[in-house]
XYZ file of C-alpha atoms in Angstrom:
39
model
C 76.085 79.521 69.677
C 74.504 82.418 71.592
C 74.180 80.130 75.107
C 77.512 79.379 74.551
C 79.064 83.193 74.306
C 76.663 84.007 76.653
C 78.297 81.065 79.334
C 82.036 82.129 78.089
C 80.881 86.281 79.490
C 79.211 84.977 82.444
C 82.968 83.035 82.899
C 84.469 86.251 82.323
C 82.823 88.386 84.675
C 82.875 85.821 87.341
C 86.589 85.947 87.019
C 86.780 89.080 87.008
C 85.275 89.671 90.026
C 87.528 86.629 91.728
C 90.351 88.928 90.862
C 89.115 92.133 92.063
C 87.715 90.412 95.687
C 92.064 88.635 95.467
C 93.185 92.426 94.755
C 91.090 93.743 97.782
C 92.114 91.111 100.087
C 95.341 91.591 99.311
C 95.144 95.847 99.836
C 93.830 94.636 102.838
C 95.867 92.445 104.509
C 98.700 95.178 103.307
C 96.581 97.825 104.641
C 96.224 95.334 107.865
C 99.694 95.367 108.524
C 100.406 98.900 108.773
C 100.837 99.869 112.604
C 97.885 103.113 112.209
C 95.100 101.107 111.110
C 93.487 98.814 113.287
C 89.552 97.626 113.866
């Protein structure tokens, strides 16, 4: 019971963080686009 709430949080978090690394590729490549910012 606990290894398996403990799996289903690890799950979460790890999705969470997919998420956040999509949202800051995406404010990226947006950010990317815009002629003043270059590397």
């Amino acid at each position: 019971m606990l290894g398996q709430a403990h799996a289903l949080a690890m799950l979460g978090a790890t999705a969470r963080t997919f998420w956040r690394f999509l949202y800051a590729l995406h404010q990226w490549s947006s950010m990317n686009r815009a002629p003043e910012f270059s590397l």
